[in-house]
mmCIF file of C-alpha atoms and ligand atoms in Angstrom:
data_model
loop_
_atom_site.group_PDB
_atom_site.id
_atom_site.type_symbol
_atom_site.label_atom_id
_atom_site.label_comp_id
_atom_site.label_asym_id
_atom_site.label_seq_id
_atom_site.Cartn_x
_atom_site.Cartn_y
_atom_site.Cartn_z
ATOM 1 C CA UNK A 1 -48.968 -149.563 -16.490
ATOM 2 C CA UNK A 2 -50.055 -150.963 -19.837
ATOM 3 C CA UNK A 3 -48.830 -150.309 -23.351
ATOM 4 C CA UNK A 4 -51.379 -150.296 -26.202
ATOM 5 C CA UNK A 5 -50.071 -150.541 -29.765
ATOM 6 C CA UNK A 6 -51.445 -148.836 -32.869
ATOM 7 C CA UNK A 7 -53.166 -151.988 -34.178
ATOM 8 C CA UNK A 8 -54.728 -152.756 -30.777
ATOM 9 C CA UNK A 9 -56.413 -149.329 -30.654
ATOM 10 C CA UNK A 10 -58.524 -150.231 -33.692
ATOM 11 C CA UNK A 11 -59.284 -153.702 -32.333
ATOM 12 C CA UNK A 12 -60.645 -152.101 -29.158
ATOM 13 C CA UNK A 13 -62.523 -149.083 -30.520
ATOM 14 C CA UNK A 14 -64.718 -148.697 -33.605
ATOM 15 C CA UNK A 15 -65.471 -145.467 -35.469
ATOM 16 C CA UNK A 16 -69.110 -145.636 -34.362
ATOM 17 C CA UNK A 17 -68.017 -145.810 -30.719
ATOM 18 C CA UNK A 18 -65.661 -142.872 -31.296
ATOM 19 C CA UNK A 19 -68.492 -140.721 -32.700
ATOM 20 C CA UNK A 20 -70.677 -141.347 -29.630
ATOM 21 C CA UNK A 21 -67.739 -140.654 -27.291
ATOM 22 C CA UNK A 22 -66.718 -137.424 -29.055
ATOM 23 C CA UNK A 23 -70.270 -136.033 -28.852
ATOM 24 C CA UNK A 24 -70.193 -136.636 -25.107
ATOM 25 C CA UNK A 25 -66.642 -135.242 -24.816
ATOM 26 C CA UNK A 26 -67.508 -131.970 -26.577
ATOM 27 C CA UNK A 27 -70.583 -131.535 -24.375
ATOM 28 C CA UNK A 28 -68.570 -132.350 -21.214
ATOM 29 C CA UNK A 29 -65.959 -129.712 -22.062
ATOM 30 C CA UNK A 30 -68.594 -127.003 -22.468
ATOM 31 C CA UNK A 31 -70.216 -127.989 -19.161
ATOM 32 C CA UNK A 32 -66.972 -127.768 -17.155
ATOM 33 C CA UNK A 33 -66.728 -131.547 -16.710
ATOM 34 C CA UNK A 34 -63.245 -131.446 -18.236
ATOM 35 C CA UNK A 35 -60.441 -128.903 -18.441
ATOM 36 C CA UNK A 36 -57.627 -128.183 -20.812
ATOM 37 C CA UNK A 37 -54.848 -125.654 -21.270
ATOM 38 C CA UNK A 38 -53.741 -124.529 -24.720
ATOM 39 C CA UNK A 39 -51.322 -126.941 -26.346
ATOM 40 C CA UNK A 40 -47.637 -126.092 -26.765
ATOM 41 C CA UNK A 41 -46.455 -126.186 -30.378
ATOM 42 C CA UNK A 42 -42.674 -126.674 -30.525
ATOM 43 C CA UNK A 43 -40.643 -126.134 -33.692
ATOM 44 C CA UNK A 44 -37.687 -128.337 -34.561
ATOM 45 C CA UNK A 45 -34.822 -126.742 -36.479
ATOM 46 C CA UNK A 46 -35.574 -128.549 -39.756
ATOM 47 C CA UNK A 47 -39.160 -127.241 -40.106
ATOM 48 C CA UNK A 48 -40.755 -130.254 -38.419
ATOM 49 C CA UNK A 49 -42.558 -129.797 -35.109
ATOM 50 C CA UNK A 50 -44.154 -131.509 -32.104
ATOM 51 C CA UNK A 51 -47.177 -130.762 -29.945
ATOM 52 C CA UNK A 52 -47.712 -131.265 -26.235
ATOM 53 C CA UNK A 53 -51.440 -131.519 -25.457
ATOM 54 C CA UNK A 54 -52.581 -131.900 -21.810
ATOM 55 C CA UNK A 55 -56.134 -132.384 -20.506
ATOM 56 C CA UNK A 56 -57.959 -133.264 -17.286
ATOM 57 C CA UNK A 57 -61.262 -135.196 -17.299
ATOM 58 C CA UNK A 58 -62.526 -133.925 -13.937
ATOM 59 C CA UNK A 59 -65.653 -136.063 -13.725
ATOM 60 C CA UNK A 60 -64.170 -139.245 -15.217
ATOM 61 C CA UNK A 61 -61.060 -138.846 -13.013
ATOM 62 C CA UNK A 62 -58.308 -139.093 -15.591
ATOM 63 C CA UNK A 63 -55.640 -136.714 -16.775
ATOM 64 C CA UNK A 64 -52.970 -137.093 -19.385
ATOM 65 C CA UNK A 65 -51.008 -135.679 -22.260
ATOM 66 C CA UNK A 66 -50.562 -136.408 -25.953
ATOM 67 C CA UNK A 67 -47.081 -135.921 -27.369
ATOM 68 C CA UNK A 68 -47.224 -135.997 -31.174
ATOM 69 C CA UNK A 69 -44.571 -135.231 -33.786
ATOM 70 C CA UNK A 70 -45.445 -133.865 -37.220
ATOM 71 C CA UNK A 71 -42.940 -134.508 -40.003
ATOM 72 C CA UNK A 72 -44.807 -133.433 -43.182
ATOM 73 C CA UNK A 73 -42.412 -135.048 -45.673
ATOM 74 C CA UNK A 74 -42.130 -138.399 -43.891
ATOM 75 C CA UNK A 75 -44.200 -140.196 -46.558
ATOM 76 C CA UNK A 76 -41.224 -139.903 -48.916
ATOM 77 C CA UNK A 77 -39.268 -142.211 -46.589
ATOM 78 C CA UNK A 78 -42.212 -144.558 -46.050
ATOM 79 C CA UNK A 79 -43.135 -143.263 -42.585
ATOM 80 C CA UNK A 80 -46.347 -141.593 -41.307
ATOM 81 C CA UNK A 81 -46.360 -137.789 -41.013
ATOM 82 C CA UNK A 82 -47.860 -137.978 -37.491
ATOM 83 C CA UNK A 83 -46.428 -140.198 -34.712
ATOM 84 C CA UNK A 84 -46.534 -140.219 -30.919
ATOM 85 C CA UNK A 85 -48.159 -141.438 -27.712
ATOM 86 C CA UNK A 86 -50.845 -140.583 -25.186
ATOM 87 C CA UNK A 87 -49.862 -140.947 -21.506
ATOM 88 C CA UNK A 88 -52.892 -141.621 -19.289
ATOM 89 C CA UNK A 89 -53.005 -141.096 -15.497
ATOM 90 C CA UNK A 90 -55.518 -141.782 -12.702
ATOM 91 C CA UNK A 91 -56.671 -138.404 -11.309
ATOM 92 C CA UNK A 92 -57.695 -139.870 -7.929
ATOM 93 C CA UNK A 93 -54.187 -140.987 -6.973
ATOM 94 C CA UNK A 94 -51.815 -139.727 -9.676
ATOM 95 C CA UNK A 95 -50.849 -143.207 -10.853
ATOM 96 C CA UNK A 96 -49.718 -143.692 -14.448
ATOM 97 C CA UNK A 97 -52.102 -146.106 -16.202
ATOM 98 C CA UNK A 98 -51.239 -146.424 -19.873
ATOM 99 C CA UNK A 99 -49.027 -145.485 -22.779
ATOM 100 C CA UNK A 100 -51.101 -145.686 -25.957
ATOM 101 C CA UNK A 101 -49.917 -145.157 -29.547
ATOM 102 C CA UNK A 102 -51.576 -141.931 -30.685
ATOM 103 C CA UNK A 103 -51.681 -142.433 -34.453
ATOM 104 C CA UNK A 104 -55.006 -144.284 -34.419
ATOM 105 C CA UNK A 105 -56.337 -142.211 -31.496
ATOM 106 C CA UNK A 106 -55.696 -139.027 -33.507
ATOM 107 C CA UNK A 107 -57.191 -140.529 -36.648
ATOM 108 C CA UNK A 108 -60.312 -141.818 -34.889
ATOM 109 C CA UNK A 109 -61.076 -138.824 -32.691
ATOM 110 C CA UNK A 110 -60.480 -136.196 -35.386
ATOM 111 C CA UNK A 111 -62.785 -137.898 -37.887
ATOM 112 C CA UNK A 112 -65.360 -138.658 -35.188
ATOM 113 C CA UNK A 113 -65.496 -134.986 -34.110
ATOM 114 C CA UNK A 114 -66.017 -133.956 -37.754
ATOM 115 C CA UNK A 115 -68.826 -136.513 -37.979
ATOM 116 C CA UNK A 116 -70.504 -134.935 -34.938
ATOM 117 C CA UNK A 117 -70.173 -131.474 -36.554
ATOM 118 C CA UNK A 118 -71.332 -132.749 -39.949
ATOM 119 C CA UNK A 119 -74.399 -134.375 -38.418
ATOM 120 C CA UNK A 120 -75.334 -131.082 -36.736
ATOM 121 C CA UNK A 121 -74.439 -128.722 -39.574
ATOM 122 C CA UNK A 122 -74.748 -130.355 -43.005
ATOM 123 C CA UNK A 123 -77.989 -130.585 -44.978
ATOM 124 C CA UNK A 124 -79.951 -133.747 -44.192
ATOM 125 C CA UNK A 125 -80.084 -134.562 -47.926
ATOM 126 C CA UNK A 126 -76.306 -134.190 -48.497
ATOM 127 C CA UNK A 127 -75.171 -136.933 -50.887
ATOM 128 C CA UNK A 128 -71.812 -135.889 -52.328
ATOM 129 C CA UNK A 129 -68.749 -135.932 -50.113
ATOM 130 C CA UNK A 130 -65.638 -134.043 -51.260
ATOM 131 C CA UNK A 131 -62.074 -134.350 -50.000
ATOM 132 C CA UNK A 132 -59.155 -131.996 -50.492
ATOM 133 C CA UNK A 133 -56.298 -134.212 -49.337
ATOM 134 C CA UNK A 134 -56.084 -137.992 -49.656
ATOM 135 C CA UNK A 135 -54.019 -139.142 -46.684
ATOM 136 C CA UNK A 136 -54.693 -140.756 -43.313
ATOM 137 C CA UNK A 137 -57.294 -138.226 -42.187
ATOM 138 C CA UNK A 138 -59.217 -138.370 -45.490
ATOM 139 C CA UNK A 139 -59.545 -142.159 -45.119
ATOM 140 C CA UNK A 140 -60.768 -141.896 -41.539
ATOM 141 C CA UNK A 141 -63.118 -139.020 -42.347
ATOM 142 C CA UNK A 142 -64.723 -141.028 -45.130
ATOM 143 C CA UNK A 143 -65.282 -143.898 -42.699
ATOM 144 C CA UNK A 144 -66.835 -141.494 -40.163
ATOM 145 C CA UNK A 145 -68.901 -139.237 -42.436
ATOM 146 C CA UNK A 146 -70.692 -142.051 -44.274
ATOM 147 C CA UNK A 147 -72.094 -142.974 -40.845
ATOM 148 C CA UNK A 148 -73.975 -139.671 -40.484
ATOM 149 C CA UNK A 149 -75.273 -139.027 -44.045
ATOM 150 C CA UNK A 150 -76.475 -141.232 -46.950
ATOM 151 C CA UNK A 151 -73.478 -140.626 -49.217
ATOM 152 C CA UNK A 152 -73.793 -141.721 -52.866
ATOM 153 C CA UNK A 153 -70.588 -140.315 -54.329
ATOM 154 C CA UNK A 154 -67.138 -139.181 -53.144
ATOM 155 C CA UNK A 155 -64.862 -136.701 -54.945
ATOM 156 C CA UNK A 156 -61.174 -136.298 -54.135
ATOM 157 C CA UNK A 157 -58.262 -134.041 -55.093
ATOM 158 C CA UNK A 158 -54.746 -134.081 -53.668
ATOM 159 C CA UNK A 159 -51.598 -132.282 -54.783
ATOM 160 C CA UNK A 160 -50.249 -135.782 -55.431
ATOM 161 C CA UNK A 161 -52.180 -137.498 -58.244
ATOM 162 C CA UNK A 162 -50.840 -140.858 -57.039
ATOM 163 C CA UNK A 163 -52.279 -140.191 -53.554
ATOM 164 C CA UNK A 164 -55.726 -139.336 -55.036
ATOM 165 C CA UNK A 165 -55.768 -142.435 -57.222
ATOM 166 C CA UNK A 166 -54.676 -144.712 -54.377
ATOM 167 C CA UNK A 167 -57.366 -143.216 -52.129
ATOM 168 C CA UNK A 168 -60.070 -143.693 -54.783
ATOM 169 C CA UNK A 169 -59.133 -147.331 -55.419
ATOM 170 C CA UNK A 170 -58.841 -148.257 -51.730
ATOM 171 C CA UNK A 171 -61.969 -146.442 -50.508
ATOM 172 C CA UNK A 172 -64.171 -147.735 -53.338
ATOM 173 C CA UNK A 173 -63.126 -151.294 -52.484
ATOM 174 C CA UNK A 174 -63.523 -150.757 -48.733
ATOM 175 C CA UNK A 175 -66.869 -148.922 -48.640
ATOM 176 C CA UNK A 176 -68.507 -149.858 -51.967
ATOM 177 C CA UNK A 177 -69.162 -146.185 -52.814
ATOM 178 C CA UNK A 178 -68.201 -144.515 -56.091
ATOM 179 C CA UNK A 179 -64.989 -142.474 -55.526
ATOM 180 C CA UNK A 180 -63.902 -140.148 -58.347
ATOM 181 C CA UNK A 181 -60.601 -138.232 -58.624
ATOM 182 C CA UNK A 182 -60.834 -134.586 -59.726
ATOM 183 C CA UNK A 183 -58.413 -132.459 -61.779
ATOM 184 C CA UNK A 184 -58.367 -129.605 -59.283
ATOM 185 C CA UNK A 185 -59.709 -128.461 -55.921
ATOM 186 C CA UNK A 186 -62.364 -126.170 -57.451
ATOM 187 C CA UNK A 187 -64.052 -129.144 -59.131
ATOM 188 C CA UNK A 188 -64.422 -130.869 -55.739
ATOM 189 C CA UNK A 189 -65.590 -127.660 -54.045
ATOM 190 C CA UNK A 190 -68.182 -126.889 -56.704
ATOM 191 C CA UNK A 191 -69.744 -130.361 -56.827
ATOM 192 C CA UNK A 192 -69.774 -131.429 -53.155
ATOM 193 C CA UNK A 193 -72.442 -131.077 -50.463
ATOM 194 C CA UNK A 194 -69.908 -131.733 -47.687
ATOM 195 C CA UNK A 195 -66.227 -130.793 -48.138
ATOM 196 C CA UNK A 196 -63.443 -131.895 -45.809
ATOM 197 C CA UNK A 197 -59.994 -130.293 -46.103
ATOM 198 C CA UNK A 198 -57.226 -132.541 -44.763
ATOM 199 C CA UNK A 199 -53.973 -131.430 -46.413
ATOM 200 C CA UNK A 200 -50.669 -129.963 -45.273
ATOM 201 C CA UNK A 201 -51.225 -126.833 -47.394
ATOM 202 C CA UNK A 202 -49.625 -123.564 -46.294
ATOM 203 C CA UNK A 203 -51.810 -121.371 -48.519
ATOM 204 C CA UNK A 204 -55.519 -121.652 -49.367
ATOM 205 C CA UNK A 205 -56.720 -124.551 -51.526
ATOM 206 C CA UNK A 206 -60.464 -124.038 -50.967
ATOM 207 C CA UNK A 207 -61.670 -120.997 -52.930
ATOM 208 C CA UNK A 208 -64.864 -119.280 -51.835
ATOM 209 C CA UNK A 209 -65.787 -118.402 -55.428
ATOM 210 C CA UNK A 210 -66.416 -122.095 -56.176
ATOM 211 C CA UNK A 211 -68.647 -122.748 -53.145
ATOM 212 C CA UNK A 212 -72.334 -123.417 -53.757
ATOM 213 C CA UNK A 213 -75.114 -122.509 -51.293
ATOM 214 C CA UNK A 214 -75.942 -125.144 -48.688
ATOM 215 C CA UNK A 215 -72.443 -126.642 -48.503
ATOM 216 C CA UNK A 216 -70.912 -127.758 -45.237
ATOM 217 C CA UNK A 217 -67.100 -127.575 -44.776
ATOM 218 C CA UNK A 218 -64.956 -129.428 -42.243
ATOM 219 C CA UNK A 219 -61.698 -127.413 -42.166
ATOM 220 C CA UNK A 220 -59.341 -129.799 -40.416
ATOM 221 C CA UNK A 221 -55.873 -129.811 -41.961
ATOM 222 C CA UNK A 222 -54.549 -126.402 -40.946
ATOM 223 C CA UNK A 223 -54.237 -126.954 -37.204
ATOM 224 C CA UNK A 224 -50.972 -125.036 -36.700
ATOM 225 C CA UNK A 225 -50.295 -121.336 -37.437
ATOM 226 C CA UNK A 226 -48.008 -121.977 -40.435
ATOM 227 C CA UNK A 227 -50.760 -123.871 -42.299
ATOM 228 C CA UNK A 228 -53.829 -122.565 -44.104
ATOM 229 C CA UNK A 229 -56.444 -124.219 -46.355
ATOM 230 C CA UNK A 230 -59.500 -121.939 -46.605
ATOM 231 C CA UNK A 231 -59.446 -118.584 -48.425
ATOM 232 C CA UNK A 232 -60.853 -115.423 -46.867
ATOM 233 C CA UNK A 233 -63.894 -115.306 -49.183
ATOM 234 C CA UNK A 234 -64.936 -118.829 -48.177
ATOM 235 C CA UNK A 235 -64.600 -117.930 -44.495
ATOM 236 C CA UNK A 236 -66.566 -114.699 -44.913
ATOM 237 C CA UNK A 237 -69.381 -116.562 -46.752
ATOM 238 C CA UNK A 238 -69.636 -119.201 -44.004
ATOM 239 C CA UNK A 239 -71.417 -119.500 -40.686
ATOM 240 C CA UNK A 240 -68.289 -120.292 -38.666
ATOM 241 C CA UNK A 241 -68.116 -122.880 -35.868
ATOM 242 C CA UNK A 242 -65.019 -123.872 -33.862
ATOM 243 C CA UNK A 243 -64.163 -126.768 -31.571
ATOM 244 C CA UNK A 244 -62.799 -124.221 -29.038
ATOM 245 C CA UNK A 245 -62.726 -120.434 -29.397
ATOM 246 C CA UNK A 246 -59.352 -120.082 -27.596
ATOM 247 C CA UNK A 247 -57.676 -122.671 -29.862
ATOM 248 C CA UNK A 248 -59.057 -121.037 -32.986
ATOM 249 C CA UNK A 249 -58.028 -117.536 -31.883
ATOM 250 C CA UNK A 250 -54.571 -118.754 -30.908
ATOM 251 C CA UNK A 251 -53.516 -120.833 -33.922
ATOM 252 C CA UNK A 252 -56.029 -120.957 -36.780
ATOM 253 C CA UNK A 253 -54.699 -119.121 -39.824
ATOM 254 C CA UNK A 254 -57.965 -120.009 -41.572
ATOM 255 C CA UNK A 255 -59.677 -117.604 -39.116
ATOM 256 C CA UNK A 256 -56.845 -115.242 -38.132
ATOM 257 C CA UNK A 257 -55.804 -114.248 -41.684
ATOM 258 C CA UNK A 258 -59.234 -112.945 -42.827
ATOM 259 C CA UNK A 259 -59.518 -111.335 -39.372
ATOM 260 C CA UNK A 260 -56.202 -109.503 -39.889
ATOM 261 C CA UNK A 261 -57.317 -108.463 -43.400
ATOM 262 C CA UNK A 262 -60.462 -106.894 -41.883
ATOM 263 C CA UNK A 263 -62.713 -109.166 -43.977
ATOM 264 C CA UNK A 264 -64.326 -110.644 -40.862
ATOM 265 C CA UNK A 265 -64.589 -109.556 -37.214
ATOM 266 C CA UNK A 266 -64.159 -111.714 -34.079
ATOM 267 C CA UNK A 267 -67.959 -111.999 -33.898
ATOM 268 C CA UNK A 268 -67.854 -113.977 -37.158
ATOM 269 C CA UNK A 269 -67.048 -117.002 -34.983
ATOM 270 C CA UNK A 270 -70.664 -118.008 -34.398
ATOM 271 C CA UNK A 271 -70.383 -120.836 -31.850
ATOM 272 C CA UNK A 272 -68.432 -123.722 -30.403
ATOM 273 C CA UNK A 273 -69.712 -127.073 -31.646
ATOM 274 C CA UNK A 274 -70.077 -128.306 -28.032
ATOM 275 C CA UNK A 275 -72.732 -125.629 -27.472
ATOM 276 C CA UNK A 276 -74.618 -126.857 -30.538
ATOM 277 C CA UNK A 277 -74.473 -130.413 -29.119
ATOM 278 C CA UNK A 278 -75.912 -129.020 -25.869
ATOM 279 C CA UNK A 279 -78.655 -127.112 -27.708
ATOM 280 C CA UNK A 280 -77.344 -123.750 -26.427
ATOM 281 C CA UNK A 281 -76.471 -122.492 -29.924
ATOM 282 C CA UNK A 282 -78.143 -123.025 -33.283
ATOM 283 C CA UNK A 283 -76.796 -125.300 -35.977
ATOM 284 C CA UNK A 284 -77.884 -125.029 -39.625
ATOM 285 C CA UNK A 285 -81.009 -122.887 -39.980
ATOM 286 C CA UNK A 286 -81.845 -123.350 -43.677
ATOM 287 C CA UNK A 287 -80.740 -125.198 -46.830
ATOM 288 C CA UNK A 288 -78.960 -122.170 -48.290
ATOM 289 C CA UNK A 289 -76.397 -121.230 -45.665
ATOM 290 C CA UNK A 290 -72.791 -122.363 -45.930
ATOM 291 C CA UNK A 291 -71.534 -123.811 -42.642
ATOM 292 C CA UNK A 292 -67.887 -124.278 -41.695
ATOM 293 C CA UNK A 293 -66.536 -126.309 -38.791
ATOM 294 C CA UNK A 294 -62.941 -125.409 -37.870
ATOM 295 C CA UNK A 295 -61.486 -128.362 -35.951
ATOM 296 C CA UNK A 296 -58.130 -127.534 -34.370
ATOM 297 C CA UNK A 297 -58.027 -130.817 -32.419
ATOM 298 C CA UNK A 298 -58.419 -130.774 -28.638
ATOM 299 C CA UNK A 299 -56.477 -132.606 -25.936
ATOM 300 C CA UNK A 300 -59.736 -133.622 -24.185
ATOM 301 C CA UNK A 301 -60.589 -135.651 -27.305
ATOM 302 C CA UNK A 302 -57.302 -137.572 -27.030
ATOM 303 C CA UNK A 303 -57.493 -138.183 -23.281
ATOM 304 C CA UNK A 304 -61.175 -139.208 -23.436
ATOM 305 C CA UNK A 305 -60.336 -141.682 -26.222
ATOM 306 C CA UNK A 306 -57.346 -143.025 -24.286
ATOM 307 C CA UNK A 307 -59.491 -143.450 -21.133
ATOM 308 C CA UNK A 308 -62.159 -145.293 -23.156
ATOM 309 C CA UNK A 309 -59.553 -147.649 -24.624
ATOM 310 C CA UNK A 310 -58.028 -148.253 -21.182
ATOM 311 C CA UNK A 311 -61.414 -149.027 -19.587
ATOM 312 C CA UNK A 312 -62.592 -151.233 -22.455
ATOM 313 C CA UNK A 313 -59.387 -153.199 -22.452
ATOM 314 C CA UNK A 314 -59.849 -153.748 -18.706
ATOM 315 C CA UNK A 315 -63.513 -154.766 -19.192
ATOM 316 C CA UNK A 316 -62.602 -157.240 -21.924
ATOM 317 C CA UNK A 317 -60.293 -158.798 -19.290
ATOM 318 C CA UNK A 318 -57.364 -158.084 -21.496
ATOM 319 C CA UNK A 319 -55.552 -156.539 -18.503
HETATM 320 N N1 NAD B 401 -57.503 -130.659 -36.653
HETATM 321 C C1 NAD B 401 -57.126 -131.800 -36.143
HETATM 322 O O1 NAD B 401 -57.605 -132.228 -35.096
HETATM 323 C C2 NAD B 401 -56.104 -132.621 -36.863
HETATM 324 C C3 NAD B 401 -55.792 -133.908 -36.419
HETATM 325 C C4 NAD B 401 -54.869 -134.665 -37.140
HETATM 326 C C5 NAD B 401 -54.277 -134.137 -38.269
HETATM 327 N N2 NAD B 401 -54.570 -132.864 -38.647
HETATM 328 C C6 NAD B 401 -53.958 -132.274 -39.821
HETATM 329 O O2 NAD B 401 -54.626 -132.779 -40.978
HETATM 330 C C7 NAD B 401 -53.718 -132.758 -42.087
HETATM 331 C C8 NAD B 401 -53.740 -134.126 -42.759
HETATM 332 O O3 NAD B 401 -53.276 -135.114 -41.855
HETATM 333 P P1 NAD B 401 -53.003 -136.603 -42.364
HETATM 334 O O4 NAD B 401 -52.667 -137.402 -41.164
HETATM 335 O O5 NAD B 401 -54.078 -137.040 -43.284
HETATM 336 O O6 NAD B 401 -51.669 -136.366 -43.203
HETATM 337 P P2 NAD B 401 -51.117 -137.220 -44.418
HETATM 338 O O7 NAD B 401 -49.695 -136.839 -44.515
HETATM 339 O O8 NAD B 401 -51.476 -138.657 -44.251
HETATM 340 O O9 NAD B 401 -51.937 -136.684 -45.691
HETATM 341 C C9 NAD B 401 -51.826 -135.364 -46.139
HETATM 342 C C10 NAD B 401 -52.176 -135.318 -47.626
HETATM 343 O O10 NAD B 401 -52.180 -133.949 -48.009
HETATM 344 C C11 NAD B 401 -51.563 -133.836 -49.282
HETATM 345 N N3 NAD B 401 -51.043 -132.479 -49.417
HETATM 346 C C12 NAD B 401 -49.960 -131.923 -48.821
HETATM 347 N N4 NAD B 401 -49.837 -130.632 -49.188
HETATM 348 C C13 NAD B 401 -50.887 -130.368 -50.013
HETATM 349 C C14 NAD B 401 -51.327 -129.207 -50.701
HETATM 350 N N5 NAD B 401 -50.660 -128.055 -50.634
HETATM 351 N N6 NAD B 401 -52.445 -129.289 -51.442
HETATM 352 C C15 NAD B 401 -53.128 -130.455 -51.542
HETATM 353 N N7 NAD B 401 -52.759 -131.596 -50.929
HETATM 354 C C16 NAD B 401 -51.651 -131.545 -50.158
HETATM 355 C C17 NAD B 401 -50.475 -134.905 -49.283
HETATM 356 O O11 NAD B 401 -50.124 -135.269 -50.607
HETATM 357 C C18 NAD B 401 -51.156 -136.038 -48.510
HETATM 358 O O12 NAD B 401 -51.829 -136.946 -49.364
HETATM 359 C C19 NAD B 401 -52.358 -132.376 -41.499
HETATM 360 O O13 NAD B 401 -52.118 -131.005 -41.705
HETATM 361 C C20 NAD B 401 -52.516 -132.648 -40.023
HETATM 362 O O14 NAD B 401 -51.636 -131.911 -39.211
HETATM 363 C C21 NAD B 401 -55.479 -132.114 -37.980
#
């Protein structure tokens, strides 16, 4: 069995490779080439929690589980808010193959999935990228999304002004694109063609009243029931896509709250993004509609990424 560290993950896999792999992974899931049960979300007594996420890649012959802890206030003690490992097994004989740090796997696969959705759903002429949240996921999403659209400007707002300013300085230097901090979330929402929400907010930060026609939203941060980023008006105005219907219906407050309020019905969930990849469901149909991709994060994405890293490390004769 091998152990792959956080820094090695990025040496082995690029964001461009992750985008290609996630497109294939989403299509595989919707064709029955992989299987997954709903993840278990486990609360700790101090308000922190951990997730257990199993998946089986039937055709590729791997199975495994991601075990990830989420400690939202960890930044105050200089530690990441998300930490954990992926355990990878061989499905032909049950042998354990690898333990891989999951911080970079989570960062890569989440942003890569949003890039797949953004490529299918955002306007082709989208130029302004907006972020609500300026942490790990925002950085990775910027790296991924500039690969699928010609982005000229990036806007960012975070509840922490220091976090926004640090993001703007770092990302401008890294990608050579103008990154501007905004005074509030509405400013970002109103001026962006593509908005990505990647915060730890527990009540909505994206207000539907500020949305302009033709916007695409990646709603990524609120992936557990206690969290919510998108208000009911924004959801009701949007053509709504999910990574997996069952995950969305089980844990997404962004969808379940407007559903409970009677503002939307279950049918408001238009399609799974995997079916758009496969051409079974339509993506954007005109320049006016507002599209929203709700990414809850799927175990198949983690196990497919882990399997790719394992195989590439073996191919590079690093094993
Ligand atoms: N859907 C998925 O697949 C998936 C995958 C990984 C992470 N996530 C979620 O994405 C979110 C961001 O993850 P990350 O790794 O970037 O975390 P992070 O801790 O690195 O960054 C979060 C940022 O959000 C800001 N923030 C917190 N509360 C806020 C609020 N109420 N309003 C505005 N900003 C606020 C923080 O200041 C911080 O800069 C988390 O909720 C995480 O659980 C989702």
